[in-house]
C-alpha positions as a Python dict, from the first residue, in 0.01 Angstrom:
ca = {
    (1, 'X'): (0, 0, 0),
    (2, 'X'): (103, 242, -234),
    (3, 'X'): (238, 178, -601),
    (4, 'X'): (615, 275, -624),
    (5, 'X'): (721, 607, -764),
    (6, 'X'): (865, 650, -1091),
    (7, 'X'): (1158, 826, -1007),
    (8, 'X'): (1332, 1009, -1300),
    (9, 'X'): (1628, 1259, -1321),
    (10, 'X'): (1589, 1650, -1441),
    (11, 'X'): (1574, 1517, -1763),
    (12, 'X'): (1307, 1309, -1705),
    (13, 'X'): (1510, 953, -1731),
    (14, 'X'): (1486, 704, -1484),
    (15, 'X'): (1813, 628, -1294),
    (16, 'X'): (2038, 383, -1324),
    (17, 'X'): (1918, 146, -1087),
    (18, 'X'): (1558, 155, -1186),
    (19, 'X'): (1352, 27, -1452),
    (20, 'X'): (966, -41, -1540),
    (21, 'X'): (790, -298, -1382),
    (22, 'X'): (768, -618, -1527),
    (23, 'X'): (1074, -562, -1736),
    (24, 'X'): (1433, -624, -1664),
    (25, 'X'): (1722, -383, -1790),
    (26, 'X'): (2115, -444, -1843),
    (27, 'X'): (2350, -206, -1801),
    (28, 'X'): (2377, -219, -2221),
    (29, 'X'): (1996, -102, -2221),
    (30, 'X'): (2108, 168, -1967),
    (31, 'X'): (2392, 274, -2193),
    (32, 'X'): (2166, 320, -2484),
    (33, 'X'): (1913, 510, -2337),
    (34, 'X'): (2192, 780, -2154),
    (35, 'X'): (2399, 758, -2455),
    (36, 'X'): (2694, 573, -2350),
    (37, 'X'): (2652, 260, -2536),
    (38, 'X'): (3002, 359, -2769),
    (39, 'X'): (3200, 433, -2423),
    (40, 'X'): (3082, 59, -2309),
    (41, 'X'): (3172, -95, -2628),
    (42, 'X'): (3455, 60, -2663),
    (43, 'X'): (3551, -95, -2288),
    (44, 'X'): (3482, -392, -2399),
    (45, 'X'): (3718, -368, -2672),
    (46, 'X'): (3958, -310, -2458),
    (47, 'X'): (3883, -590, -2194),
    (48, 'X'): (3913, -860, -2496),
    (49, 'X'): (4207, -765, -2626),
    (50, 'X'): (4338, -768, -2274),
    (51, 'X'): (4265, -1106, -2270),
    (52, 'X'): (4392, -1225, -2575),
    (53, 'X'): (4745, -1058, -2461),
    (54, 'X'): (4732, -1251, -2147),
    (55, 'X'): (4688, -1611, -2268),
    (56, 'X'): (4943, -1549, -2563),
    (57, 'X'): (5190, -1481, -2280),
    (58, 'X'): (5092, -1752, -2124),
    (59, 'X'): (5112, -1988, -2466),
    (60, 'X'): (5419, -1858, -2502),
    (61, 'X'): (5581, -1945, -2180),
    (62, 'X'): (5441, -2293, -2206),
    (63, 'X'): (5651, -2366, -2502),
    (64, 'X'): (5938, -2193, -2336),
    (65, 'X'): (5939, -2420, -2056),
    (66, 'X'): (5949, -2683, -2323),
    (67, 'X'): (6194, -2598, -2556),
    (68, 'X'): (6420, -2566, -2177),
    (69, 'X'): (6326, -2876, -2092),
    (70, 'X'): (6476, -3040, -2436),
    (71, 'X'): (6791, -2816, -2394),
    (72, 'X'): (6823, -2984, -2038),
    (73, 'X'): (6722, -3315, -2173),
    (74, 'X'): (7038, -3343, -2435),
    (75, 'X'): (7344, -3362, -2202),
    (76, 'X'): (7173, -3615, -1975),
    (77, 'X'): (7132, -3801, -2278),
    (78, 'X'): (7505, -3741, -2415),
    (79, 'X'): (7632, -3845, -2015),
    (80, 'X'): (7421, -4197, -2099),
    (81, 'X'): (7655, -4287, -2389),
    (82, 'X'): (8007, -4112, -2352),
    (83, 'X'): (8178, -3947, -2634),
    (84, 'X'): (7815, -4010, -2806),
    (85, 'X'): (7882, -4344, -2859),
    (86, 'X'): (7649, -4614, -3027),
    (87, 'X'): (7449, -4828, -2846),
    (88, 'X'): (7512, -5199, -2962),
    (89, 'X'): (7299, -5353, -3225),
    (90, 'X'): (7052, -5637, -3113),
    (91, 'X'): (7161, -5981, -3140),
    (92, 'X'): (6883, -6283, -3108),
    (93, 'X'): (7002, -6641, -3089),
    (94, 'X'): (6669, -6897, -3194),
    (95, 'X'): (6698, -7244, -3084),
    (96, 'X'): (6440, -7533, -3072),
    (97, 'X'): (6227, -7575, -2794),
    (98, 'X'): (6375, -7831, -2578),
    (99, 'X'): (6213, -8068, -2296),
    (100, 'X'): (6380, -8280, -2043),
    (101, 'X'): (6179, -8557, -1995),
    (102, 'X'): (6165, -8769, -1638),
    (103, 'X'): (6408, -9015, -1729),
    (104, 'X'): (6669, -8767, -1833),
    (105, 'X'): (6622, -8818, -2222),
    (106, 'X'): (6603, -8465, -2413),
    (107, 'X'): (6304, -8380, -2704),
    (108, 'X'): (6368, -8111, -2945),
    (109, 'X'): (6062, -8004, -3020),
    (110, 'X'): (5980, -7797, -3411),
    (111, 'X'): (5713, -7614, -3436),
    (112, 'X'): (5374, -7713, -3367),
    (113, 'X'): (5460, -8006, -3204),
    (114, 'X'): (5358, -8115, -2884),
    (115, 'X'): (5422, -8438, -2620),
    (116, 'X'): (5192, -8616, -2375),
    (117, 'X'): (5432, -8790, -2134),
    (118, 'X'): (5317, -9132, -1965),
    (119, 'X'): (5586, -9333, -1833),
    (120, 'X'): (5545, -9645, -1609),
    (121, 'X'): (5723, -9888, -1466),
    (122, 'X'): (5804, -10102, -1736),
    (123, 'X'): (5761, -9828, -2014),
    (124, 'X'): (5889, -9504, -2129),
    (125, 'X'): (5636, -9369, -2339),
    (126, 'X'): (5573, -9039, -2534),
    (127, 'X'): (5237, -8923, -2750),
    (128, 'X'): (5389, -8665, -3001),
    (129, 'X'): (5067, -8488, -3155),
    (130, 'X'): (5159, -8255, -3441),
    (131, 'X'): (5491, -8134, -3550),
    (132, 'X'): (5842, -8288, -3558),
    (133, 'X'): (6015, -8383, -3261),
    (134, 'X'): (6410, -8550, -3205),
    (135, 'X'): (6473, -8765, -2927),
    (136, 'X'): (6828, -8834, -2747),
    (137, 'X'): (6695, -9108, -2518),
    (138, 'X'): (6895, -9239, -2172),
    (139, 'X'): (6906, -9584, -2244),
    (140, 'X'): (6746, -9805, -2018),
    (141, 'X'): (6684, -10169, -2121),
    (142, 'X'): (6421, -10270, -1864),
    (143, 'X'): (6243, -9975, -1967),
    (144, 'X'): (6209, -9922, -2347),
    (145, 'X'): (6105, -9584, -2495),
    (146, 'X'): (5800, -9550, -2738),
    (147, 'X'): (5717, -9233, -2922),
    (148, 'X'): (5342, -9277, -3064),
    (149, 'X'): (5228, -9069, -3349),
    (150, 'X'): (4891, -9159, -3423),
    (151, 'X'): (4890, -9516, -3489),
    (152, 'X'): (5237, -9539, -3541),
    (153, 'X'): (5495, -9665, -3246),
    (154, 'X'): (5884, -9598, -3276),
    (155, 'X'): (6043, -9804, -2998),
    (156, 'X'): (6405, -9760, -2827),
    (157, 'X'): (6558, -9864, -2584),
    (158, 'X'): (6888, -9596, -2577),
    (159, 'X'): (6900, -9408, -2914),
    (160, 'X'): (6821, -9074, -3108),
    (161, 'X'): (6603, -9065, -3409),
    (162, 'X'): (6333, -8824, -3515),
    (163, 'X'): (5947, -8804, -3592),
    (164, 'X'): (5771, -8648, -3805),
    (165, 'X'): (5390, -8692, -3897),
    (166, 'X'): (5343, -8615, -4294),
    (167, 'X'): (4963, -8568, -4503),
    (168, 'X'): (4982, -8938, -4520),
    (169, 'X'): (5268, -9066, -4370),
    (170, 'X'): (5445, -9072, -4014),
    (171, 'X'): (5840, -9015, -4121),
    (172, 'X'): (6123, -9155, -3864),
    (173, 'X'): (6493, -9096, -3968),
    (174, 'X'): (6748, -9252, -3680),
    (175, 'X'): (7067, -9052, -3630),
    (176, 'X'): (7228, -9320, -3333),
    (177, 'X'): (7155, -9665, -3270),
    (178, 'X'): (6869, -9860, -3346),
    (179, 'X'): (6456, -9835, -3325),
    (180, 'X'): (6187, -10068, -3441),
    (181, 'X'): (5860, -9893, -3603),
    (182, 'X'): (5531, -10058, -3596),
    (183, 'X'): (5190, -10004, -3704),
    (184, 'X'): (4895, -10016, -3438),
    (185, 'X'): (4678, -10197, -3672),
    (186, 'X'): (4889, -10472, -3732),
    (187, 'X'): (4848, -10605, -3334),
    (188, 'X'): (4698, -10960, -3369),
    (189, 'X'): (4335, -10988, -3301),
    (190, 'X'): (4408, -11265, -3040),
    (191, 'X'): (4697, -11081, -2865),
    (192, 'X'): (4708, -11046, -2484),
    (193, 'X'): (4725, -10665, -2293),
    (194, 'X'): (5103, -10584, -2277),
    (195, 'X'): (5141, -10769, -2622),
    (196, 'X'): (5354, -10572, -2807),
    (197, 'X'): (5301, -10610, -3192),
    (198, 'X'): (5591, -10748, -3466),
    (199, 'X'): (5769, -10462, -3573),
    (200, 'X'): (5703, -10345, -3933),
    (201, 'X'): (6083, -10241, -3984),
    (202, 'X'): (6417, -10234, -3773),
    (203, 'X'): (6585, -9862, -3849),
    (204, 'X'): (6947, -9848, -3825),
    (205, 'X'): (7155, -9503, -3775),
    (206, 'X'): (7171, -9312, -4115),
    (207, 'X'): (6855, -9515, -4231),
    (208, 'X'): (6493, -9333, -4246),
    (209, 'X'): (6141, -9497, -4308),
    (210, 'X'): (5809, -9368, -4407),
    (211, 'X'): (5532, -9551, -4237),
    (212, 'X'): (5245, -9567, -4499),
    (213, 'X'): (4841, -9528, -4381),
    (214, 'X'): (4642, -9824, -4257),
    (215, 'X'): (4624, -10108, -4446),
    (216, 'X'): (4877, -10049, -4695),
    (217, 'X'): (5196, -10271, -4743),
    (218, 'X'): (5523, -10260, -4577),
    (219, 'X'): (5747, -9931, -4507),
    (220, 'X'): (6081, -9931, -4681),
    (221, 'X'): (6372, -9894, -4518),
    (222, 'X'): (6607, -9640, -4697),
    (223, 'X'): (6982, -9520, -4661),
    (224, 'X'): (7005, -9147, -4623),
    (225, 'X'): (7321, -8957, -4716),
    (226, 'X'): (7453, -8780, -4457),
    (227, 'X'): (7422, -8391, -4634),
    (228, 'X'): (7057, -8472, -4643),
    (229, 'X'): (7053, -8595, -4303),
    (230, 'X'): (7183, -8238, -4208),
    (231, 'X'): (6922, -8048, -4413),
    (232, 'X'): (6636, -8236, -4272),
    (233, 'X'): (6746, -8163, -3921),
    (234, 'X'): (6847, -7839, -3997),
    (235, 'X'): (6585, -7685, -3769),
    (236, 'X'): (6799, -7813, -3498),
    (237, 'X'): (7078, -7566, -3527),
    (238, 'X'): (7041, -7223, -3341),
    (239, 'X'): (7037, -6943, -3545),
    (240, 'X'): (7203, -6612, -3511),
    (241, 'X'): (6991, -6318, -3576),
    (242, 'X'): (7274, -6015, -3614),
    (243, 'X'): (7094, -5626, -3611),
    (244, 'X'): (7295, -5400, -3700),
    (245, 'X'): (7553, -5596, -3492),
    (246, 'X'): (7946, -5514, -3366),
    (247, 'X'): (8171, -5750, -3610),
    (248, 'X'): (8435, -5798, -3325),
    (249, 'X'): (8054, -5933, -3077),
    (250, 'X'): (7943, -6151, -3357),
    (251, 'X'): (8276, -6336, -3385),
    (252, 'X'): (8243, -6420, -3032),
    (253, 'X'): (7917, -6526, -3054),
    (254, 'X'): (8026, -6819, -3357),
    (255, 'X'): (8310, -6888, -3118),
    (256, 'X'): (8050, -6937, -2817),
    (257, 'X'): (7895, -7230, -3044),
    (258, 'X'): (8228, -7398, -3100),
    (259, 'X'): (8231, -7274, -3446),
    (260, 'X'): (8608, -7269, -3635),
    (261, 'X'): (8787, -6955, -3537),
    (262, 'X'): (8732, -6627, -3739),
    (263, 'X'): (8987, -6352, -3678),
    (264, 'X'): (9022, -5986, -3810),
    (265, 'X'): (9354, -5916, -3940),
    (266, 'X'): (9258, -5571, -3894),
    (267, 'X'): (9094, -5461, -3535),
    (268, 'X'): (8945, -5188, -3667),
    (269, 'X'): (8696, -5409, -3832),
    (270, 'X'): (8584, -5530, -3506),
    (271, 'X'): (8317, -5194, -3500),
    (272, 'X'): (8155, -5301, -3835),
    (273, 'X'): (7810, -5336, -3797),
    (274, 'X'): (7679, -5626, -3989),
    (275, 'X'): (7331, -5796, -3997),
    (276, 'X'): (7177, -6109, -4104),
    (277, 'X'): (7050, -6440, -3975),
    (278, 'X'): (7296, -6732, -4012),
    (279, 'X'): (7324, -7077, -3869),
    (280, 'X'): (7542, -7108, -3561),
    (281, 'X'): (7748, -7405, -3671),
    (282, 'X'): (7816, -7250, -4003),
    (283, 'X'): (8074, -6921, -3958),
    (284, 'X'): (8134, -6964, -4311),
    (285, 'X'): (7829, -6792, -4378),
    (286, 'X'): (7926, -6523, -4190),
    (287, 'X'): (8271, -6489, -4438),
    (288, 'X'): (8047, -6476, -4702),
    (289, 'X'): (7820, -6266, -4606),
    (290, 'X'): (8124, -6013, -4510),
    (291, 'X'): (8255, -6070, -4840),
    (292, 'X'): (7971, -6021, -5062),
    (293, 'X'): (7783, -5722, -4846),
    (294, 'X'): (8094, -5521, -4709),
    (295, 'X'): (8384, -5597, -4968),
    (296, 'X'): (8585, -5754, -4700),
    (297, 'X'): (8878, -5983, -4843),
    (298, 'X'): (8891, -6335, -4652),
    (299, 'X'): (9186, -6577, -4638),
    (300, 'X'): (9223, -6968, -4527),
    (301, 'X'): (9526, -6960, -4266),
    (302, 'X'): (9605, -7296, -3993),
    (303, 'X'): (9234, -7352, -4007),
    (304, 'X'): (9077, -7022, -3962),
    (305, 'X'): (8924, -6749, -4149),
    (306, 'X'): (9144, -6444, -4176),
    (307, 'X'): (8889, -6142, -4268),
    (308, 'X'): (9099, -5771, -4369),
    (309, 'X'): (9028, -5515, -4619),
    (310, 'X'): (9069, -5541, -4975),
}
């Protein structure tokens, strides 16, 4: 078979579709040799900045379509809350945890603590591990109740008292009735099952006790005053976190907790917006809060607290 012809033009170059064998040429290589390598660059010049026009367009609508989007977005928003009002501020009420136990009888539980409920027949009993727990208990003579902090037994039979493990010491403080404490250790060698050991100390309401480590003598019994009684269950009282809060929403929140009556002389004040976290049973702390943070001017009138400007 025959080698290919070199076929060339009157000028003696090959055409465009040609080249040598065993090489490979672009049209750039073609350009060069004819003399139109400027005319090609110069095209692609002009495809580039083609292309650069065309995706700044479309860059440019993007953020069109956004910025019509937000202008769309507002009067849905202003429709949500007429006459742009303000939402409410948040408002968080924090009690205890509280358990109803089988019987009826209610634990308020601080925190960390933690019960193990085993009642029988004959016995109510409760295993508090950690933390400080208050008991209201059903009373039920044929079935005492025994709270057991490690080995320390509080024993009731209708009553409400509270526990509270220490570093060294189990604390009990009664609030109603009456409860016997007694120490594990103390259970006679000889005693039968079901024996139940001779109380360490009888704990009347408004009287605490501190149950002292193994070994060691006696607890004494000791009156305790009733403000101190109130700070030491103090944990007990809900609290009411205000953000940012409604004045005239607040006030009904005290007055949902049977709290003496607070009343704005001035209804206008009701759209205050106050914050702060204050205990439930106290709205005096809410008058003085008001007082010292907003300048409001507070009177005492038939029992309740008149708030108005100064």
């Amino acid at each position: 078979m025959s080698a290919p012809l070199d076929q060339r033009d009157s000028n003696g170059a090959r055409s465009a579709g040609d080249s040598a064998p065993g090489t490979s040429q672009t049209a750039l290589d073609w350009a060069r040799e004819t003399g139109g390598s400027e005319q090609v660059m110069a095209s692609l010049d002009r495809h580039l900045r083609r292309r650069r026009q065309i995706q700044a367009s479309l860059a440019a609508g993007v953020v069109g379509l956004i910025l019509l989007a937000g202008v769309l977005w507002q009067p849905w928003r202003r429709e949500a809350a007429p006459g742009g009002a303000r939402p409410a501020g948040s408002v968080v009420i924090h009690r205890p945890s509280s358990q109803t136990l089988p019987d009826g009888s209610i634990a308020d539980l601080n925190a960390g603590a933690a019960l193990v409920v085993n009642y029988t027949a004959s016995t109510r009993r409760v295993i508090l591990s950690g933390g400080e727990a208050h008991f209201q208990v059903n009373q039920n003579p044929a079935r005492p109740f025994v709270v057991t902090s490690g080995a320390v037994e509080v024993r009731a039979v209708g009553t409400a008292f509270t526990v509270r493990p220490e570093r060294e010491t189990v604390a009990v403080l009664v609030t109603d009735g009456r409860v016997t404490v007694t120490r594990m250790d103390r259970t006679p060698p000889a005693a039968s099952a079901g024996t139940v050991p001779p109380p360490l100390a009888v704990i009347e309401a408004g009287q605490g006790v501190r149950v002292a480590p193994e070994g060691a003598a006696g607890p004494s019994v000791q009156s305790v005053p009733a403000p101190e009684i109130a700070r030491l269950l103090a944990w007990r009282v809900p609290r009411i976190e205000l953000s940012d809060t409604p004045l005239a929403q607040a006030v009904a929140l005290f007055h949902a907790q049977g709290s003496e009556r607070i009343v704005l002389a001035d209804t206008s004040l009701g759209t205050l917006r106050v914050s702060g976290v204050l205990r439930a049973d106290d709205p005096e702390s809410l008058v003085r809060l008001l007082e010292a943070e907003y300048g409001l001017r507070t009177d005492r009138r038939e029992g309740a607290w008149v708030l108005q400007r100064p």
